Short mmCIF file of C-alpha atoms in Angstrom, two decimals:
data_model
loop_
_atom_site.label_atom_id
_atom_site.label_comp_id
_atom_site.label_asym_id
_atom_site.label_seq_id
_atom_site.Cartn_x
_atom_site.Cartn_y
_atom_site.Cartn_z
CA MET A 384 189.68 41.85 73.65
CA ARG A 385 188.47 43.18 70.19
CA TYR A 386 188.37 40.97 66.99
CA HIS A 387 191.11 42.82 65.13
CA ASP A 388 193.42 42.31 68.15
CA LEU A 389 193.21 38.53 68.06
CA PRO A 390 196.48 36.61 67.01
CA ASP A 391 196.63 34.65 63.71
CA ASN A 392 196.64 31.22 65.47
CA VAL A 393 193.17 32.09 66.82
CA LEU A 394 191.82 33.58 63.67
CA GLN A 395 193.06 30.68 61.36
CA PRO A 396 190.54 28.11 62.91
CA LEU A 397 187.82 30.84 62.55
CA LYS A 398 188.78 31.11 58.85
CA LYS A 399 188.30 27.43 58.24
CA LYS A 400 184.87 27.25 60.05
CA THR A 401 183.36 30.45 58.50
CA GLY A 402 185.04 30.63 55.26
CA TRP A 403 186.02 34.24 55.97
CA SER A 404 189.50 35.40 55.30
CA VAL A 405 191.54 36.73 58.08
CA PHE A 406 191.39 40.06 56.35
CA SER A 407 187.70 39.99 56.19
CA LEU A 408 187.43 39.05 59.91
CA LYS A 409 189.74 41.79 60.87
CA SER A 410 187.85 44.21 58.58
CA ALA A 411 184.48 43.34 60.10
CA ALA A 412 185.85 43.78 63.58
CA LEU A 413 187.45 47.09 62.74
CA LEU A 414 184.26 48.32 61.20
CA LYS A 415 182.18 47.23 64.18
CA SER A 416 184.55 48.95 66.53
CA SER A 417 184.64 52.17 64.44
CA LEU A 418 180.74 52.20 64.34
CA PHE A 419 180.68 51.69 68.10
CA LYS A 420 183.14 54.56 68.63
CA ALA A 421 181.20 56.83 66.34
CA PHE A 422 178.01 56.14 68.09
CA THR A 423 179.55 56.74 71.47
CA PHE A 424 180.99 60.13 70.30
CA PHE A 425 177.89 61.46 68.80
CA PHE A 426 175.81 60.27 71.81
CA ALA A 427 178.07 62.15 74.16
CA VAL A 428 177.97 65.20 71.94
CA GLY A 429 174.23 65.01 71.84
CA LEU A 430 173.95 65.03 75.58
CA GLY A 431 176.35 67.92 75.88
CA LEU A 432 174.33 69.99 73.44
CA SER A 433 170.81 69.07 74.50
CA TRP A 434 170.71 72.04 76.94
CA LEU A 435 170.90 74.29 73.80
CA ILE A 436 167.69 72.84 72.32
CA PRO A 437 164.51 74.60 73.59
CA GLN A 438 162.57 72.17 75.75
CA PRO A 439 158.75 72.12 75.84
CA ALA A 440 157.61 73.96 78.97
CA ILE A 441 155.87 71.99 81.68
CA SER A 442 152.23 72.78 81.12
CA GLN A 443 150.63 75.00 83.77
CA ALA A 444 147.08 75.53 83.11
CA LYS A 445 146.01 79.11 83.45
CA PRO A 446 143.14 79.63 85.90
CA LYS A 447 139.75 79.85 84.43
CA ASP A 448 138.16 83.34 84.10
CA VAL A 449 135.85 84.12 86.91
CA GLU A 450 132.81 86.37 87.09
CA LEU A 451 131.52 88.00 90.38
CA THR A 452 128.16 89.79 90.63
CA LEU A 453 128.17 92.83 93.01
CA VAL A 454 124.66 94.09 94.11
CA SER A 455 124.78 97.45 95.86
CA PHE A 456 122.68 100.50 96.76
CA ALA A 457 122.28 103.23 94.23
CA VAL A 458 124.74 105.84 95.19
CA THR A 459 127.85 103.59 95.50
CA LYS A 460 128.25 103.44 91.66
CA SER A 461 130.49 106.34 91.29
CA ALA A 462 132.97 104.81 93.83
CA TYR A 463 132.83 101.38 92.28
CA ASP A 464 133.53 102.81 88.80
CA LYS A 465 137.07 103.37 90.20
CA ILE A 466 137.34 100.57 92.75
CA VAL A 467 136.37 97.63 90.53
CA PRO A 468 139.14 98.17 87.93
CA GLY A 469 141.68 98.53 90.67
CA PHE A 470 140.72 95.15 92.07
CA VAL A 471 140.57 93.45 88.78
CA ALA A 472 144.05 94.66 87.90
CA LYS A 473 145.51 93.65 91.28
CA TRP A 474 143.96 90.12 91.20
CA LYS A 475 145.28 89.62 87.65
CA ARG A 476 148.82 90.84 88.62
CA GLU A 477 148.90 88.58 91.67
CA ASN A 478 146.98 85.46 90.43
CA ASN A 479 147.11 85.55 86.66
CA GLN A 480 143.35 85.28 86.51
CA ASN A 481 140.86 87.40 84.71
CA VAL A 482 137.97 88.66 86.82
CA THR A 483 134.84 90.31 85.58
CA ILE A 484 132.57 92.01 88.06
CA SER A 485 128.91 92.49 86.99
CA GLN A 486 127.26 95.22 88.96
CA SER A 487 123.64 96.05 89.90
CA TYR A 488 122.55 99.18 91.64
CA GLY A 489 119.21 100.31 93.07
CA GLY A 490 117.40 101.02 96.37
CA SER A 491 118.78 99.04 99.20
CA GLY A 492 115.40 97.62 100.09
CA SER A 493 114.62 96.64 96.48
CA GLN A 494 118.08 95.15 95.99
CA THR A 495 117.69 93.05 99.18
CA ARG A 496 114.40 91.63 98.01
CA ALA A 497 115.92 90.84 94.53
CA VAL A 498 118.72 88.92 96.18
CA ILE A 499 116.31 87.02 98.34
CA SER A 500 114.21 86.26 95.41
CA GLY A 501 116.97 84.90 93.24
CA LEU A 502 119.29 87.61 92.04
CA GLU A 503 122.57 85.57 92.54
CA ALA A 504 124.93 88.16 94.08
CA ASP A 505 128.33 86.98 95.22
CA VAL A 506 128.77 90.21 97.21
CA VAL A 507 126.31 92.71 98.60
CA HIS A 508 127.12 96.28 99.81
CA LEU A 509 123.83 97.66 101.16
CA ALA A 510 122.69 100.77 102.87
CA LEU A 511 122.03 99.33 106.22
CA ALA A 512 122.75 96.24 108.28
CA TYR A 513 119.11 95.33 108.50
CA ASP A 514 119.01 94.45 104.84
CA THR A 515 122.13 92.30 105.10
CA GLU A 516 120.54 90.57 108.12
CA ARG A 517 117.42 89.85 105.99
CA ILE A 518 119.57 88.06 103.44
CA GLN A 519 121.24 86.19 106.25
CA GLU A 520 117.81 85.11 107.70
CA ALA A 521 116.90 83.84 104.13
CA GLY A 522 119.79 81.35 104.57
CA LEU A 523 122.11 82.90 101.92
CA ILE A 524 124.72 84.49 104.21
CA LYS A 525 126.35 82.68 107.13
CA GLN A 526 125.93 84.02 110.72
CA GLY A 527 128.85 85.99 111.83
CA TRP A 528 129.35 87.65 108.46
CA GLU A 529 130.18 90.97 110.23
CA ARG A 530 133.12 89.37 112.01
CA GLU A 531 134.84 88.19 108.83
CA VAL A 532 136.06 91.67 107.82
CA PRO A 533 137.21 94.87 109.71
CA ASN A 534 134.79 97.32 111.47
CA ASN A 535 131.97 94.83 112.00
CA GLY A 536 131.31 94.68 108.22
CA ILE A 537 130.76 98.47 107.82
CA VAL A 538 132.72 99.56 104.78
CA SER A 539 131.47 103.06 104.16
CA LYS A 540 129.79 105.85 106.13
CA SER A 541 127.86 109.03 105.59
CA VAL A 542 125.50 111.38 107.43
CA ALA A 543 122.33 113.19 106.43
CA ALA A 544 122.49 116.47 104.75
CA LEU A 545 120.11 119.15 103.57
CA VAL A 546 120.38 120.76 100.19
CA MET A 547 118.55 124.03 99.39
CA ARG A 548 117.87 126.08 96.33
CA ALA A 549 120.42 128.80 95.24
CA GLY A 550 120.28 131.67 97.63
CA ASN A 551 118.25 129.47 100.06
CA PRO A 552 115.08 131.45 99.44
CA LYS A 553 113.08 129.56 102.12
CA LYS A 554 115.79 130.42 104.78
CA ILE A 555 116.15 126.84 105.88
CA GLN A 556 118.74 126.52 108.71
CA GLY A 557 118.14 123.10 110.09
CA TRP A 558 115.74 120.18 110.78
CA ALA A 559 113.02 122.25 112.45
CA ASP A 560 112.41 124.23 109.30
CA LEU A 561 111.38 121.21 107.33
CA ALA A 562 108.03 121.02 109.19
CA LYS A 563 107.06 124.67 108.43
CA PRO A 564 104.04 125.23 106.20
CA GLY A 565 104.89 125.84 102.57
CA ILE A 566 108.19 123.95 102.48
CA LYS A 567 108.44 121.17 99.94
CA VAL A 568 110.77 118.36 101.10
CA ILE A 569 112.19 115.74 98.82
CA THR A 570 113.14 112.40 100.44
CA ALA A 571 113.00 108.87 99.17
CA ASN A 572 110.48 106.19 100.15
CA PRO A 573 111.47 104.20 103.34
CA LYS A 574 109.69 101.09 102.04
CA THR A 575 112.21 100.87 99.10
CA SER A 576 115.28 102.89 100.02
CA GLY A 577 117.84 102.59 102.62
CA VAL A 578 118.64 106.39 102.50
CA ALA A 579 115.04 107.05 103.19
CA ARG A 580 115.07 104.95 106.43
CA TRP A 581 118.16 106.84 107.48
CA ASN A 582 116.48 110.11 106.78
CA PHE A 583 113.39 109.11 108.84
CA LEU A 584 115.67 108.16 111.81
CA ALA A 585 117.59 111.45 111.46
CA LEU A 586 114.38 113.40 111.61
CA TRP A 587 113.23 111.37 114.70
CA GLY A 588 116.63 111.65 116.47
CA SER A 589 116.74 115.43 115.81
CA VAL A 590 113.92 115.54 118.43
CA THR A 591 114.71 112.66 120.79
CA ARG A 592 118.35 113.17 120.84
CA ASN A 593 117.91 116.87 121.51
CA GLY A 594 115.72 116.61 124.66
CA GLY A 595 112.27 115.93 123.09
CA ASN A 596 110.08 112.81 123.83
CA GLU A 597 108.62 110.41 121.37
CA GLN A 598 105.31 112.05 120.97
CA ALA A 599 106.87 115.25 120.03
CA ALA A 600 109.14 113.32 117.59
CA ARG A 601 106.18 111.59 115.89
CA THR A 602 104.27 114.91 115.52
CA PHE A 603 107.40 116.55 114.00
CA VAL A 604 108.03 113.70 111.57
CA SER A 605 104.40 113.67 110.54
CA GLN A 606 104.57 117.36 109.82
CA VAL A 607 107.71 116.91 107.64
CA TYR A 608 106.15 114.05 105.64
CA LYS A 609 103.07 116.19 105.05
CA ASN A 610 105.45 118.59 103.22
CA VAL A 611 106.75 115.66 101.05
CA PRO A 612 105.06 115.86 97.60
CA VAL A 613 106.58 112.69 96.08
CA LEU A 614 108.47 109.69 97.38
CA PRO A 615 111.20 108.65 94.97
CA LYS A 616 112.31 104.98 95.13
CA ASP A 617 115.99 105.50 96.11
CA ALA A 618 118.66 108.14 96.90
CA ARG A 619 119.69 108.58 93.16
CA GLU A 620 116.08 109.19 92.08
CA ALA A 621 115.60 111.62 94.86
CA SER A 622 118.60 113.57 93.66
CA ASP A 623 117.20 113.53 90.06
CA THR A 624 113.91 114.73 91.21
CA PHE A 625 115.51 117.67 93.05
CA TYR A 626 118.27 118.63 90.59
CA LYS A 627 116.97 117.55 87.13
CA GLN A 628 113.19 117.90 87.66
CA ASN A 629 113.56 120.94 89.88
CA GLN A 630 110.97 119.82 92.35
CA GLY A 631 111.13 120.75 96.04
CA ASP A 632 112.72 123.42 98.24
CA VAL A 633 115.02 121.13 100.06
CA LEU A 634 116.43 117.70 99.58
CA ILE A 635 117.26 115.24 102.43
CA ASN A 636 120.06 113.01 101.17
CA TYR A 637 123.27 111.33 101.88
CA GLU A 638 126.16 113.71 102.42
CA ASN A 639 128.10 111.71 99.96
CA GLU A 640 125.50 112.18 97.22
CA ILE A 641 125.63 115.95 97.74
CA LEU A 642 129.35 116.04 97.72
CA LEU A 643 129.40 114.12 94.53
CA ALA A 644 126.86 116.46 92.94
CA LYS A 645 129.11 119.32 93.69
CA THR A 646 131.95 117.71 91.92
CA GLN A 647 129.74 117.51 88.85
CA GLY A 648 128.93 121.13 88.89
CA GLU A 649 125.93 121.46 91.16
CA ALA A 650 126.20 124.59 93.25
CA GLU A 651 123.16 124.59 95.47
CA PRO A 652 123.98 125.36 99.18
CA PHE A 653 123.71 122.57 101.74
CA ILE A 654 124.18 122.14 105.52
CA ILE A 655 125.10 119.16 107.62
CA PRO A 656 122.84 119.38 110.75
CA GLN A 657 124.71 119.10 113.96
CA VAL A 658 122.32 116.56 115.40
CA ASN A 659 122.80 113.70 112.96
CA ILE A 660 122.92 110.03 112.53
CA SER A 661 125.92 107.96 111.40
CA ILE A 662 124.80 106.23 108.26
CA ASP A 663 126.76 102.88 108.33
CA ASN A 664 126.87 100.70 105.13
CA PRO A 665 127.82 97.02 105.49
CA VAL A 666 129.31 94.62 102.91
CA ALA A 667 129.26 90.78 102.86
CA VAL A 668 129.86 87.77 100.73
CA VAL A 669 126.67 86.01 99.77
CA ASP A 670 128.03 82.60 100.91
CA LYS A 671 125.48 80.31 99.17
CA TYR A 672 125.57 81.91 95.78
CA ALA A 673 129.47 82.33 95.93
CA ALA A 674 129.80 78.72 96.77
CA LYS A 675 127.32 77.77 93.98
CA HIS A 676 129.41 79.79 91.52
CA GLY A 677 132.74 78.64 92.85
CA THR A 678 133.79 82.30 93.43
CA THR A 679 134.14 82.27 97.30
CA LYS A 680 137.89 82.91 97.21
CA VAL A 681 137.63 85.85 94.81
CA ALA A 682 134.59 87.31 96.50
CA GLU A 683 136.26 87.31 99.93
CA ALA A 684 139.37 88.88 98.45
CA PHE A 685 137.26 91.59 96.79
CA VAL A 686 135.42 92.37 100.20
CA LYS A 687 138.78 92.68 101.96
CA TYR A 688 140.09 94.90 99.19
CA LEU A 689 137.30 97.38 99.86
CA TYR A 690 139.01 98.12 103.26
CA THR A 691 142.37 98.82 101.79
CA PRO A 692 143.64 102.45 101.56
CA GLU A 693 143.30 102.37 97.76
CA ALA A 694 139.65 101.49 97.84
CA GLN A 695 138.89 103.70 100.80
CA ARG A 696 140.33 106.72 99.14
CA GLU A 697 137.90 106.09 96.14
CA PHE A 698 134.97 105.97 98.52
CA ALA A 699 136.11 109.20 100.07
CA LYS A 700 136.52 110.90 96.75
CA ALA A 701 132.89 109.85 95.99
CA GLY A 702 131.81 111.62 99.22
CA PHE A 703 131.60 108.68 101.71
CA ARG A 704 133.27 108.96 105.09
CA PRO A 705 136.10 106.49 104.99
CA VAL A 706 136.36 103.78 107.77
CA ASN A 707 140.06 103.46 107.31
CA SER A 708 141.59 105.83 109.97
CA THR A 709 144.64 106.75 107.83
CA VAL A 710 142.47 107.70 104.90
CA ALA A 711 140.00 109.40 107.15
CA GLY A 712 142.85 111.64 108.23
CA GLU A 713 143.85 112.41 104.70
CA PHE A 714 140.23 113.61 103.97
CA ASN A 715 139.59 115.23 107.28
CA SER A 716 138.94 118.71 105.82
CA LYS A 717 136.33 117.38 103.55
CA PHE A 718 134.00 116.07 106.18
CA PRO A 719 132.87 118.43 108.98
CA ARG A 720 132.70 117.21 112.60
CA ILE A 721 129.10 116.48 113.95
CA GLY A 722 128.17 117.88 117.34
CA LYS A 723 125.68 115.23 118.29
CA LEU A 724 126.33 112.13 116.11
CA PHE A 725 124.06 109.10 117.07
CA THR A 726 123.80 105.60 115.81
CA VAL A 727 120.97 103.18 115.00
CA ALA A 728 121.84 101.44 118.30
CA ASP A 729 120.97 104.58 120.10
CA VAL A 730 117.31 104.29 118.81
CA GLY A 731 117.02 100.65 119.54
CA GLY A 732 118.91 98.76 116.76
CA TRP A 733 117.58 97.69 113.46
CA ASN A 734 115.30 94.92 114.52
CA ALA A 735 113.44 97.27 116.89
CA VAL A 736 113.58 100.23 114.45
CA GLN A 737 112.18 98.01 111.52
CA GLN A 738 109.22 96.85 113.71
CA LYS A 739 108.52 100.24 115.19
CA PHE A 740 108.80 102.38 112.01
CA PHE A 741 109.01 100.59 108.78
CA ALA A 742 107.05 97.23 108.98
CA ASP A 743 103.74 96.98 107.42
CA ASN A 744 101.24 99.13 109.39
CA ALA A 745 104.06 100.49 111.51
CA MET A 746 104.55 104.19 112.10
CA PHE A 747 105.57 105.22 108.62
CA ASP A 748 102.52 103.46 107.13
CA GLN A 749 100.32 105.13 109.79
CA ILE A 750 101.73 108.55 108.89
CA GLU A 751 101.09 107.87 105.26
CA ASN A 752 97.53 106.65 105.96
CA ALA A 753 96.82 109.80 107.95
CA LEU A 754 97.98 111.81 104.98
CA GLY A 755 95.61 109.88 102.66
CA ARG A 756 98.53 108.30 100.66
CA ARG A 757 98.02 104.62 101.50
#
């Protein structure tokens, strides 16, 4: 019961004790009741309208920006100029995180030594699996790296090609012509360049995979290197020596480098010998450095992105033979079929090849010593 509802026989005793008049008591009770009703009304209205008032959003911290370092062999740069922005945009769209990818390009052998010596790459894309295995042996890449991604870690392919001068004045038709007197051959240095080691194996295999024995192969390769006036450090420098410095009658290089040069206006004729080697280029996360940088998740995603049709198309446009079968079909007319295509496994595998041909005092050094260049 409220104060203003009390009967007079109850209010009178209160009047005597408090000195308040009945009117005053009733007025106070009425005032208190009115204030209570008003508070109740406005509280209810406030609750009803609270949804109209913008509420502060629950704070969701934006992921910190991340930086990857990609170390690759020289001639992949043109492909990565398109691939990297595609991945950065995709990662931002899907993860709301900014990624910056620093890039380093050079001869595969030189890049490998740099990573082992402290160039903290998160991802390496090198010219040959032997270089990746050297980084693994240094404790920077976990064993089994080739099983972490498709195609045993091989992300791009090429073959060896021969580029001649306009009109082909020396009438070069294939590998055998490179050993003829008076032919100047441009190829990179196998001690620093991945492409140069592939070139050496292509020369060797042009004999052994075509019926010749190893002695005949050594004699032939020695004659070719006798015709090599200079040994550039990598594939890109070899191209510059031939195209820009106008040295040599024939350039041995990656097919992809030659196809790229044609898109940039070079018109020299070239041939793809029908006895040839599959030049297989691996990619891997450098686990130790990626873990140190806290970039493992992004690095692994970047490597996997390289196998997507989007990235494989950019490799193909830059002249690499794609490893994605769908994309390979799309670019089938760009890459001629090879009659006798062999792999490094067919000549013993990289460990055996390295020891036999490219280690210190192995066959390449012996050939150079005999030519007086060591």
